[in-house]
Each structure stands twice: as C-alpha cells, then as structure tokens.
Amino acid sequence: MFQVEVIMDLSSVVIQTTPFEGQKPGTSGLRKKVKVFMEKNYTENFIQCILNALGSKLQGCTLVVGGDGRYFTKQAINIIIRIAAANEVAKLIIGHLGIFSTPAVSSLIRTHKVLGGIVLTASHNPGGIRNDFGIKVNIDNGGPAPDSVTDAIYEETKKIKEYKFTPKLETDRLIDNMGTHTYKVDGRDFVVEIIDPTTDYVNLMKQIFDFQKLRDLIRGTDKRPPFNVLIDSMNGVTGVYVRKIFVEELGAHPDNNVTRIVPLDNFGEIHPDPNLTYAKDLVDKVKDNPTYDFGAAFDGDGVSILCVVSLSLIIVLRFGMT
C-alpha cells in the first residue's frame, strides 16, 4: 500500500442528457445487457440518479465501490469516480482491480461506517460483452437499498436532464495498484483509496470463526486425517477470498482443494450459478471421489452457494459412525 498525493485543481462540468426508459432497479439492482450499459450516457445517467437520490447525505460522504469483475466493471468504475468527484463525494473505497464480493462490500460499509456502496454485479447471470451487467446500491447498514431508495432512484431516472462529471480526472489505471490518491476537484479534496479486497473480510471471518481449529480440520492431525474439501469459485469474485482463506490461511492444497479461483470477466464462458445444472462437475467429483468430504460452489458475486457432502460424511453426521 502506498500514498499518492495528486495535487491538481480539476474542474467538474455539467453534461446535458435525456432520460432512458426502463431504469427501474429492484432489490438486486439494475440488470441489463452489457451493450445497454455501453450506450452513450446510459451508465452516467444511472450513477447520477443514485447520487441524486442520496440527497443531502451525499456531500462529504464515503462510498464503497466494487463488484464481481465481470466485463464492463473497469469502465463503470471509471465513470463512477469521475461523477462522484463532481458531486462532492469526499472519498471512494475501491477494491483492487475493481474486485469486491457482495458480502465484502456489506462488511466494509459496516466496518468503516460509511454512507453505502455501489456494487457492480449481475450475481449468477452470465458475463462477457454479449451478456449481463448490473449496478446495485447498498445502504449504511450494509444491506441492499430498500424500496424507498430504489423508488427514489427510479423517479430520478425519469426526469434527469444533466449529470456532473470530472473529465480530466485520469482513471484508466487507477484501480490497477493499491494505494491512496488525493485530488483537488473544484477546490475540494477528493480521495480514492484502492485496497486489498480480502483484508477486511478475512479479519471479520477471524472474529466469527476459530481459524486455528479450521486449519487443524483441513490439514488433519496425528489422530485424524485431513478433512478434504473441493471449493469451486466458478471463475467469479470469490476466487480471491477462497485463495486467501482456504489456501493461505487454512492450508488447503491449491491443486486438489480449490478450482476455478481466478476471476474472469466472462467467467470463462460458463454460467456462474451454483446449482445442480451449472455446478454438475463439482457434484460429480465429490460423488465419484470418496476422498472428498465436502464440496462448495459459489455464484459470480459470492452471495449464493451450493454445498455437497460425501455419502460417508452424511453417515457420520447422521448416525455418528466413523
């Protein structure tokens, strides 16, 4: 982590626009095809409407920004940075490479006591330029925005005429390196902090779970063999958390115990939905290989999970046999 002071007096501008139909967010946010979000002013409009709906709370606030790394994430973050700077947001906390699981965003919002977060995800929907993108809002309790907030955003989308933007704020490589960047925008300080997406979340997990006991379970002891797991991140955002927690912290084997843990912007052309259709490989491996005790697969943004246990473990859990 490094500190970068970028002292320059940047100016924001006001750009005229017109509303788009159908920008009504649900509890899972606004989901459309990537090419819809790529239309001129489409994403800019929606981000400005989110900020407009926050009203007087916006000035001087901090927001968390990140997502599941699907296609268009970087472009959307660039837009969010430039619009947030022009709208008197004081600080953005952004995951390195734009990566944050949805639970990690919730944790950061609560830990840092910030106004909320913008999560860039379409959950278990397929990714890539031909597929889906999404933007959702979390509020100060870490949870999804309630109807009162999403309704206010939707009302803004129907009447928006302009958005504020900071065109000369260079963002193209900003999320590539961790560090704190401070700018002067319209005479105000504007801070962008790029952080390791796993650190705060792992610290939270260590407060909830006994990592030493989990490590002994995964690695085994002189009296008990290793508890053999197979964790499939389906090329989604949980890959960085699985590597950090299961491999680095708990000692799982990177070749035998985890799979597809590198986040890809198209999820490797698979459907990142952990069900019996799209996670069939995981189910088959646990079923066919008696050495596996437990398997789990995650969706694109780390909210949904499929768990699979071996027949031998079911017997032990149910009947107490060894």
mmCIF file of C-alpha atoms in Angstrom:
data_model
loop_
_atom_site.group_PDB
_atom_site.id
_atom_site.type_symbol
_atom_site.label_atom_id
_atom_site.label_comp_id
_atom_site.label_asym_id
_atom_site.label_seq_id
_atom_site.Cartn_x
_atom_site.Cartn_y
_atom_site.Cartn_z
ATOM 1 C CA MET A 1 0.000 0.000 0.000
ATOM 2 C CA PHE A 2 1.346 3.398 -0.891
ATOM 3 C CA GLN A 3 0.257 7.011 -0.626
ATOM 4 C CA VAL A 4 -0.057 9.116 -3.756
ATOM 5 C CA GLU A 5 -0.747 12.817 -3.458
ATOM 6 C CA VAL A 6 -2.066 14.171 -6.735
ATOM 7 C CA ILE A 7 -2.359 17.887 -6.158
ATOM 8 C CA MET A 8 -4.078 19.413 -9.121
ATOM 9 C CA ASP A 9 -7.050 21.701 -9.366
ATOM 10 C CA LEU A 10 -9.505 19.822 -11.544
ATOM 11 C CA SER A 11 -12.821 21.280 -12.578
ATOM 12 C CA SER A 12 -16.112 19.471 -12.961
ATOM 13 C CA VAL A 13 -18.521 20.118 -15.804
ATOM 14 C CA VAL A 14 -22.250 19.692 -16.333
ATOM 15 C CA ILE A 15 -23.281 17.493 -19.252
ATOM 16 C CA GLN A 16 -26.749 17.620 -20.728
ATOM 17 C CA THR A 17 -28.616 14.349 -21.116
ATOM 18 C CA THR A 18 -32.079 12.850 -21.528
ATOM 19 C CA PRO A 19 -33.807 10.014 -19.617
ATOM 20 C CA PHE A 20 -33.735 6.352 -20.626
ATOM 21 C CA GLU A 21 -36.805 4.185 -20.188
ATOM 22 C CA GLY A 22 -36.650 1.107 -18.002
ATOM 23 C CA GLN A 23 -34.011 2.134 -15.456
ATOM 24 C CA LYS A 24 -36.048 0.837 -12.519
ATOM 25 C CA PRO A 25 -33.821 -1.012 -10.043
ATOM 26 C CA GLY A 26 -35.049 -3.944 -7.995
ATOM 27 C CA THR A 27 -33.573 -5.265 -4.753
ATOM 28 C CA SER A 28 -30.850 -6.862 -6.902
ATOM 29 C CA GLY A 29 -30.211 -3.581 -8.710
ATOM 30 C CA LEU A 30 -30.462 -2.652 -12.359
ATOM 31 C CA ARG A 31 -29.539 -5.536 -14.669
ATOM 32 C CA LYS A 32 -29.245 -5.189 -18.421
ATOM 33 C CA LYS A 33 -27.094 -6.452 -21.252
ATOM 34 C CA VAL A 34 -23.575 -5.004 -21.290
ATOM 35 C CA LYS A 35 -24.235 -3.265 -24.591
ATOM 36 C CA VAL A 36 -27.140 -1.380 -22.994
ATOM 37 C CA PHE A 37 -24.849 -0.024 -20.276
ATOM 38 C CA MET A 38 -22.367 0.926 -23.010
ATOM 39 C CA GLU A 39 -24.873 3.234 -24.724
ATOM 40 C CA LYS A 40 -23.929 6.902 -24.552
ATOM 41 C CA ASN A 41 -24.901 8.405 -21.180
ATOM 42 C CA TYR A 42 -26.761 5.264 -20.030
ATOM 43 C CA THR A 43 -24.444 4.366 -17.152
ATOM 44 C CA GLU A 44 -23.690 8.026 -16.416
ATOM 45 C CA ASN A 45 -27.398 8.760 -16.054
ATOM 46 C CA PHE A 46 -27.977 5.912 -13.641
ATOM 47 C CA ILE A 47 -24.985 6.725 -11.442
ATOM 48 C CA GLN A 48 -26.012 10.381 -11.254
ATOM 49 C CA CYS A 49 -29.549 9.310 -10.313
ATOM 50 C CA ILE A 50 -28.177 7.150 -7.483
ATOM 51 C CA LEU A 51 -26.276 10.142 -6.137
ATOM 52 C CA ASN A 52 -29.259 12.450 -6.606
ATOM 53 C CA ALA A 53 -31.430 10.049 -4.604
ATOM 54 C CA LEU A 54 -28.978 10.173 -1.694
ATOM 55 C CA GLY A 55 -29.714 13.893 -1.417
ATOM 56 C CA SER A 56 -28.120 15.977 1.320
ATOM 57 C CA LYS A 57 -26.273 12.946 2.760
ATOM 58 C CA LEU A 58 -24.042 12.854 -0.318
ATOM 59 C CA GLN A 59 -21.859 15.888 0.365
ATOM 60 C CA GLY A 60 -18.659 14.856 2.137
ATOM 61 C CA CYS A 61 -19.633 11.171 2.293
ATOM 62 C CA THR A 62 -17.616 7.989 1.693
ATOM 63 C CA LEU A 63 -18.823 5.198 -0.601
ATOM 64 C CA VAL A 64 -17.533 1.672 -1.220
ATOM 65 C CA VAL A 65 -17.292 0.599 -4.868
ATOM 66 C CA GLY A 66 -16.515 -2.789 -6.394
ATOM 67 C CA GLY A 67 -18.003 -5.895 -7.893
ATOM 68 C CA ASP A 68 -17.589 -9.373 -9.286
ATOM 69 C CA GLY A 69 -15.126 -8.360 -12.001
ATOM 70 C CA ARG A 70 -17.422 -9.088 -14.912
ATOM 71 C CA TYR A 71 -16.992 -7.329 -18.252
ATOM 72 C CA PHE A 72 -17.563 -3.543 -18.095
ATOM 73 C CA THR A 73 -16.575 -3.313 -14.412
ATOM 74 C CA LYS A 74 -13.497 -1.176 -15.062
ATOM 75 C CA GLN A 75 -15.348 1.172 -17.416
ATOM 76 C CA ALA A 76 -18.177 1.583 -14.900
ATOM 77 C CA ILE A 77 -15.734 2.340 -12.071
ATOM 78 C CA ASN A 78 -14.045 4.994 -14.196
ATOM 79 C CA ILE A 79 -17.450 6.632 -14.707
ATOM 80 C CA ILE A 80 -18.324 6.381 -11.000
ATOM 81 C CA ILE A 81 -15.047 8.016 -9.943
ATOM 82 C CA ARG A 82 -15.487 10.985 -12.273
ATOM 83 C CA ILE A 83 -19.140 11.521 -11.366
ATOM 84 C CA ALA A 84 -18.567 11.079 -7.615
ATOM 85 C CA ALA A 85 -15.753 13.629 -7.670
ATOM 86 C CA ALA A 86 -18.002 16.187 -9.374
ATOM 87 C CA ASN A 87 -20.857 15.565 -6.908
ATOM 88 C CA GLU A 88 -18.889 16.424 -3.740
ATOM 89 C CA VAL A 89 -18.349 12.854 -2.561
ATOM 90 C CA ALA A 90 -15.320 13.033 -0.266
ATOM 91 C CA LYS A 91 -13.941 9.521 -0.657
ATOM 92 C CA LEU A 92 -14.319 6.257 -2.563
ATOM 93 C CA ILE A 93 -13.022 2.931 -1.222
ATOM 94 C CA ILE A 94 -12.486 0.630 -4.211
ATOM 95 C CA GLY A 95 -11.270 -2.951 -4.398
ATOM 96 C CA HIS A 96 -8.005 -3.661 -6.216
ATOM 97 C CA LEU A 97 -8.870 -4.339 -9.890
ATOM 98 C CA GLY A 98 -12.448 -3.408 -9.025
ATOM 99 C CA ILE A 99 -12.949 -6.658 -7.093
ATOM 100 C CA PHE A 100 -15.264 -6.962 -4.070
ATOM 101 C CA SER A 101 -17.673 -9.759 -3.269
ATOM 102 C CA THR A 102 -21.126 -8.520 -2.294
ATOM 103 C CA PRO A 103 -20.679 -9.755 1.327
ATOM 104 C CA ALA A 104 -17.314 -7.956 1.464
ATOM 105 C CA VAL A 105 -18.965 -4.683 0.399
ATOM 106 C CA SER A 106 -21.517 -5.107 3.189
ATOM 107 C CA SER A 107 -18.744 -5.770 5.698
ATOM 108 C CA LEU A 108 -16.735 -2.717 4.606
ATOM 109 C CA ILE A 109 -19.763 -0.430 4.826
ATOM 110 C CA ARG A 110 -20.422 -1.501 8.418
ATOM 111 C CA THR A 111 -16.776 -1.587 9.481
ATOM 112 C CA HIS A 112 -15.947 1.862 8.126
ATOM 113 C CA LYS A 113 -19.388 3.296 8.967
ATOM 114 C CA VAL A 114 -19.838 4.868 5.538
ATOM 115 C CA LEU A 115 -22.948 6.046 3.713
ATOM 116 C CA GLY A 116 -23.224 2.995 1.464
ATOM 117 C CA GLY A 117 -21.835 1.256 -1.567
ATOM 118 C CA ILE A 118 -22.249 0.717 -5.284
ATOM 119 C CA VAL A 119 -21.944 -2.960 -6.225
ATOM 120 C CA LEU A 120 -21.207 -3.856 -9.835
ATOM 121 C CA THR A 121 -22.687 -7.296 -10.370
ATOM 122 C CA ALA A 122 -25.402 -9.282 -12.071
ATOM 123 C CA SER A 123 -24.955 -12.068 -9.493
ATOM 124 C CA HIS A 124 -25.300 -15.518 -11.088
ATOM 125 C CA ASN A 125 -26.092 -14.170 -14.570
ATOM 126 C CA PRO A 126 -23.504 -14.914 -17.280
ATOM 127 C CA GLY A 127 -20.823 -12.312 -18.034
ATOM 128 C CA GLY A 128 -18.858 -11.078 -21.029
ATOM 129 C CA ILE A 129 -19.573 -8.475 -23.656
ATOM 130 C CA ARG A 130 -22.546 -10.435 -25.022
ATOM 131 C CA ASN A 131 -24.136 -10.989 -21.625
ATOM 132 C CA ASP A 132 -25.140 -9.156 -18.467
ATOM 133 C CA PHE A 133 -24.011 -6.321 -16.222
ATOM 134 C CA GLY A 134 -25.637 -4.820 -13.187
ATOM 135 C CA ILE A 135 -25.451 -1.975 -10.683
ATOM 136 C CA LYS A 136 -26.945 -2.206 -7.219
ATOM 137 C CA VAL A 137 -26.894 0.063 -4.179
ATOM 138 C CA ASN A 138 -26.226 -0.916 -0.569
ATOM 139 C CA ILE A 139 -27.109 1.435 2.270
ATOM 140 C CA ASP A 140 -25.382 2.260 5.558
ATOM 141 C CA ASN A 141 -26.417 -0.984 7.276
ATOM 142 C CA GLY A 142 -24.608 -2.923 4.554
ATOM 143 C CA GLY A 143 -27.778 -4.379 3.088
ATOM 144 C CA PRO A 144 -29.482 -3.796 -0.269
ATOM 145 C CA ALA A 145 -31.271 -0.483 -0.705
ATOM 146 C CA PRO A 146 -34.935 -0.709 0.372
ATOM 147 C CA ASP A 147 -37.839 0.185 -1.890
ATOM 148 C CA SER A 148 -37.875 3.767 -0.639
ATOM 149 C CA VAL A 149 -34.356 4.283 -2.020
ATOM 150 C CA THR A 150 -34.775 2.334 -5.263
ATOM 151 C CA ASP A 151 -38.069 4.118 -5.913
ATOM 152 C CA ALA A 152 -36.330 7.470 -5.411
ATOM 153 C CA ILE A 153 -33.598 6.426 -7.865
ATOM 154 C CA TYR A 154 -36.216 5.401 -10.416
ATOM 155 C CA GLU A 155 -38.023 8.730 -10.089
ATOM 156 C CA GLU A 156 -34.725 10.490 -10.769
ATOM 157 C CA THR A 157 -34.157 8.372 -13.904
ATOM 158 C CA LYS A 158 -37.442 9.587 -15.375
ATOM 159 C CA LYS A 159 -36.588 13.269 -15.107
ATOM 160 C CA ILE A 160 -32.783 13.546 -15.310
ATOM 161 C CA LYS A 161 -31.576 16.356 -17.572
ATOM 162 C CA GLU A 162 -27.887 16.587 -16.683
ATOM 163 C CA TYR A 163 -25.069 14.884 -14.842
ATOM 164 C CA LYS A 164 -21.885 16.224 -13.275
ATOM 165 C CA PHE A 165 -18.542 14.912 -14.480
ATOM 166 C CA THR A 166 -14.805 15.481 -13.961
ATOM 167 C CA PRO A 167 -13.397 14.855 -17.444
ATOM 168 C CA LYS A 168 -9.709 15.468 -16.716
ATOM 169 C CA LEU A 169 -9.515 13.144 -13.720
ATOM 170 C CA GLU A 170 -7.310 10.327 -15.047
ATOM 171 C CA THR A 171 -8.767 6.971 -14.046
ATOM 172 C CA ASP A 172 -7.702 4.425 -16.664
ATOM 173 C CA ARG A 173 -5.103 2.647 -14.500
ATOM 174 C CA LEU A 174 -6.234 3.839 -11.099
ATOM 175 C CA ILE A 175 -7.590 0.511 -9.839
ATOM 176 C CA ASP A 176 -4.574 -1.473 -11.042
ATOM 177 C CA ASN A 177 -2.456 -0.668 -7.966
ATOM 178 C CA MET A 178 -3.307 -0.393 -4.301
ATOM 179 C CA GLY A 179 -2.811 2.989 -2.712
ATOM 180 C CA THR A 180 -4.447 6.269 -1.730
ATOM 181 C CA HIS A 181 -4.855 9.028 -4.296
ATOM 182 C CA THR A 182 -5.838 12.564 -3.287
ATOM 183 C CA TYR A 183 -7.119 15.076 -5.834
ATOM 184 C CA LYS A 184 -8.336 18.642 -5.782
ATOM 185 C CA VAL A 185 -11.675 18.897 -7.575
ATOM 186 C CA ASP A 186 -13.410 22.274 -7.652
ATOM 187 C CA GLY A 187 -11.188 23.257 -4.717
ATOM 188 C CA ARG A 188 -12.230 20.287 -2.552
ATOM 189 C CA ASP A 189 -10.250 17.203 -1.560
ATOM 190 C CA PHE A 190 -11.384 14.024 -3.248
ATOM 191 C CA VAL A 191 -9.787 10.737 -2.159
ATOM 192 C CA VAL A 192 -9.740 7.398 -3.951
ATOM 193 C CA GLU A 193 -8.382 4.525 -1.860
ATOM 194 C CA ILE A 194 -7.643 1.254 -3.665
ATOM 195 C CA ILE A 195 -7.460 -1.611 -1.141
ATOM 196 C CA ASP A 196 -6.891 -5.346 -0.983
ATOM 197 C CA PRO A 197 -10.429 -6.735 -1.349
ATOM 198 C CA THR A 198 -9.809 -9.599 1.100
ATOM 199 C CA THR A 199 -8.220 -7.954 4.152
ATOM 200 C CA ASP A 200 -11.260 -6.544 5.964
ATOM 201 C CA TYR A 201 -13.406 -9.546 5.119
ATOM 202 C CA VAL A 202 -10.845 -12.072 6.370
ATOM 203 C CA ASN A 203 -10.456 -10.078 9.582
ATOM 204 C CA LEU A 204 -14.224 -10.277 10.064
ATOM 205 C CA MET A 205 -14.200 -14.046 9.451
ATOM 206 C CA LYS A 206 -11.479 -14.437 12.084
ATOM 207 C CA GLN A 207 -13.734 -12.705 14.609
ATOM 208 C CA ILE A 208 -16.544 -15.161 13.849
ATOM 209 C CA PHE A 209 -14.694 -18.451 13.297
ATOM 210 C CA ASP A 210 -11.765 -20.153 15.009
ATOM 211 C CA PHE A 211 -9.219 -20.302 12.173
ATOM 212 C CA GLN A 212 -6.828 -22.480 14.199
ATOM 213 C CA LYS A 213 -9.447 -25.191 14.615
ATOM 214 C CA LEU A 214 -10.424 -24.900 10.959
ATOM 215 C CA ARG A 215 -6.760 -25.164 9.973
ATOM 216 C CA ASP A 216 -6.381 -28.318 12.077
ATOM 217 C CA LEU A 217 -9.518 -29.720 10.442
ATOM 218 C CA ILE A 218 -8.356 -29.026 6.892
ATOM 219 C CA ARG A 219 -4.752 -30.163 7.424
ATOM 220 C CA GLY A 220 -5.516 -33.052 9.744
ATOM 221 C CA THR A 221 -3.668 -34.097 12.889
ATOM 222 C CA ASP A 222 -1.749 -37.117 14.168
ATOM 223 C CA LYS A 223 -5.079 -38.582 15.289
ATOM 224 C CA ARG A 224 -7.287 -37.614 12.367
ATOM 225 C CA PRO A 225 -6.820 -37.429 8.587
ATOM 226 C CA PRO A 226 -7.322 -34.119 6.699
ATOM 227 C CA PHE A 227 -10.870 -33.013 6.020
ATOM 228 C CA ASN A 228 -10.730 -32.983 2.232
ATOM 229 C CA VAL A 229 -12.651 -30.131 0.575
ATOM 230 C CA LEU A 230 -13.256 -29.077 -3.010
ATOM 231 C CA ILE A 231 -14.159 -25.404 -3.443
ATOM 232 C CA ASP A 232 -15.268 -24.113 -6.860
ATOM 233 C CA SER A 233 -15.426 -20.338 -7.373
ATOM 234 C CA MET A 234 -16.726 -20.743 -10.942
ATOM 235 C CA ASN A 235 -14.280 -18.052 -12.134
ATOM 236 C CA GLY A 236 -16.138 -15.486 -10.055
ATOM 237 C CA VAL A 237 -15.167 -12.967 -7.414
ATOM 238 C CA THR A 238 -14.921 -15.483 -4.556
ATOM 239 C CA GLY A 239 -11.718 -16.858 -6.079
ATOM 240 C CA VAL A 240 -9.567 -14.243 -4.325
ATOM 241 C CA TYR A 241 -11.287 -14.977 -0.998
ATOM 242 C CA VAL A 242 -11.020 -18.755 -1.422
ATOM 243 C CA ARG A 243 -7.305 -18.455 -2.150
ATOM 244 C CA LYS A 244 -6.749 -16.167 0.841
ATOM 245 C CA ILE A 245 -8.876 -18.115 3.336
ATOM 246 C CA PHE A 246 -8.689 -21.763 2.298
ATOM 247 C CA VAL A 247 -5.227 -21.904 0.737
ATOM 248 C CA GLU A 248 -3.185 -19.267 2.587
ATOM 249 C CA GLU A 249 -4.920 -19.253 5.971
ATOM 250 C CA LEU A 250 -6.257 -22.805 6.340
ATOM 251 C CA GLY A 251 -3.685 -24.760 4.359
ATOM 252 C CA ALA A 252 -5.868 -26.297 1.660
ATOM 253 C CA HIS A 253 -3.944 -27.610 -1.358
ATOM 254 C CA PRO A 254 -4.145 -25.176 -4.323
ATOM 255 C CA ASP A 255 -4.305 -28.033 -6.849
ATOM 256 C CA ASN A 256 -6.576 -30.556 -5.129
ATOM 257 C CA ASN A 257 -8.867 -28.484 -2.912
ATOM 258 C CA VAL A 258 -9.777 -25.413 -4.966
ATOM 259 C CA THR A 259 -10.731 -24.881 -8.597
ATOM 260 C CA ARG A 260 -11.555 -22.001 -10.940
ATOM 261 C CA ILE A 261 -10.384 -19.382 -8.419
ATOM 262 C CA VAL A 262 -9.117 -16.791 -10.917
ATOM 263 C CA PRO A 263 -11.874 -14.198 -11.551
ATOM 264 C CA LEU A 264 -12.547 -13.785 -15.281
ATOM 265 C CA ASP A 265 -14.594 -11.016 -16.854
ATOM 266 C CA ASN A 266 -16.667 -13.583 -18.777
ATOM 267 C CA PHE A 267 -16.477 -16.313 -16.075
ATOM 268 C CA GLY A 268 -14.697 -18.498 -18.595
ATOM 269 C CA GLU A 269 -17.850 -18.652 -20.712
ATOM 270 C CA ILE A 270 -19.680 -20.592 -18.008
ATOM 271 C CA HIS A 271 -22.845 -19.694 -16.141
ATOM 272 C CA PRO A 272 -21.713 -18.776 -12.585
ATOM 273 C CA ASP A 273 -24.842 -20.202 -10.957
ATOM 274 C CA PRO A 274 -24.084 -22.851 -8.301
ATOM 275 C CA ASN A 275 -26.915 -25.273 -8.927
ATOM 276 C CA LEU A 276 -27.134 -28.911 -9.998
ATOM 277 C CA THR A 277 -27.005 -27.889 -13.657
ATOM 278 C CA TYR A 278 -24.074 -25.477 -13.792
ATOM 279 C CA ALA A 279 -22.084 -26.945 -10.891
ATOM 280 C CA LYS A 280 -22.516 -30.537 -12.035
ATOM 281 C CA ASP A 281 -18.740 -31.053 -12.288
ATOM 282 C CA LEU A 282 -18.378 -30.320 -8.580
ATOM 283 C CA VAL A 283 -21.204 -32.678 -7.649
ATOM 284 C CA ASP A 284 -19.780 -35.457 -9.810
ATOM 285 C CA LYS A 285 -16.253 -35.084 -8.409
ATOM 286 C CA VAL A 286 -17.422 -35.252 -4.805
ATOM 287 C CA LYS A 287 -19.727 -38.168 -5.613
ATOM 288 C CA ASP A 288 -17.149 -40.130 -7.612
ATOM 289 C CA ASN A 289 -14.089 -39.446 -5.455
ATOM 290 C CA PRO A 290 -14.534 -40.894 -1.947
ATOM 291 C CA THR A 291 -11.565 -38.897 -0.630
ATOM 292 C CA TYR A 292 -13.593 -35.661 -0.766
ATOM 293 C CA ASP A 293 -15.597 -34.937 2.357
ATOM 294 C CA PHE A 294 -17.182 -31.647 1.339
ATOM 295 C CA GLY A 295 -17.671 -29.522 -1.782
ATOM 296 C CA ALA A 296 -18.943 -25.986 -2.334
ATOM 297 C CA ALA A 297 -19.534 -23.773 -5.344
ATOM 298 C CA PHE A 298 -20.189 -20.022 -5.363
ATOM 299 C CA ASP A 299 -22.015 -17.727 -7.764
ATOM 300 C CA GLY A 300 -20.428 -14.753 -9.524
ATOM 301 C CA ASP A 301 -20.559 -12.239 -6.664
ATOM 302 C CA GLY A 302 -20.325 -14.594 -3.691
ATOM 303 C CA VAL A 303 -23.895 -14.498 -2.407
ATOM 304 C CA SER A 304 -25.234 -17.940 -3.415
ATOM 305 C CA ILE A 305 -23.592 -21.244 -2.558
ATOM 306 C CA LEU A 306 -24.146 -24.914 -3.344
ATOM 307 C CA CYS A 307 -22.858 -27.367 -0.718
ATOM 308 C CA VAL A 308 -22.196 -31.038 -1.376
ATOM 309 C CA VAL A 309 -21.149 -33.629 1.192
ATOM 310 C CA SER A 310 -19.935 -37.159 0.584
ATOM 311 C CA LEU A 311 -22.041 -40.190 1.457
ATOM 312 C CA SER A 312 -19.560 -41.183 4.159
ATOM 313 C CA LEU A 313 -19.834 -37.769 5.809
ATOM 314 C CA ILE A 314 -23.637 -37.951 5.691
ATOM 315 C CA ILE A 315 -23.451 -41.270 7.550
ATOM 316 C CA VAL A 316 -21.096 -39.819 10.162
ATOM 317 C CA LEU A 317 -23.236 -36.719 10.662
ATOM 318 C CA ARG A 318 -26.494 -38.621 10.842
ATOM 319 C CA PHE A 319 -25.554 -41.778 12.708
ATOM 320 C CA GLY A 320 -22.298 -40.903 14.423
ATOM 321 C CA MET A 321 -20.387 -43.686 12.701
ATOM 322 C CA THR A 322 -16.664 -43.488 11.889
#
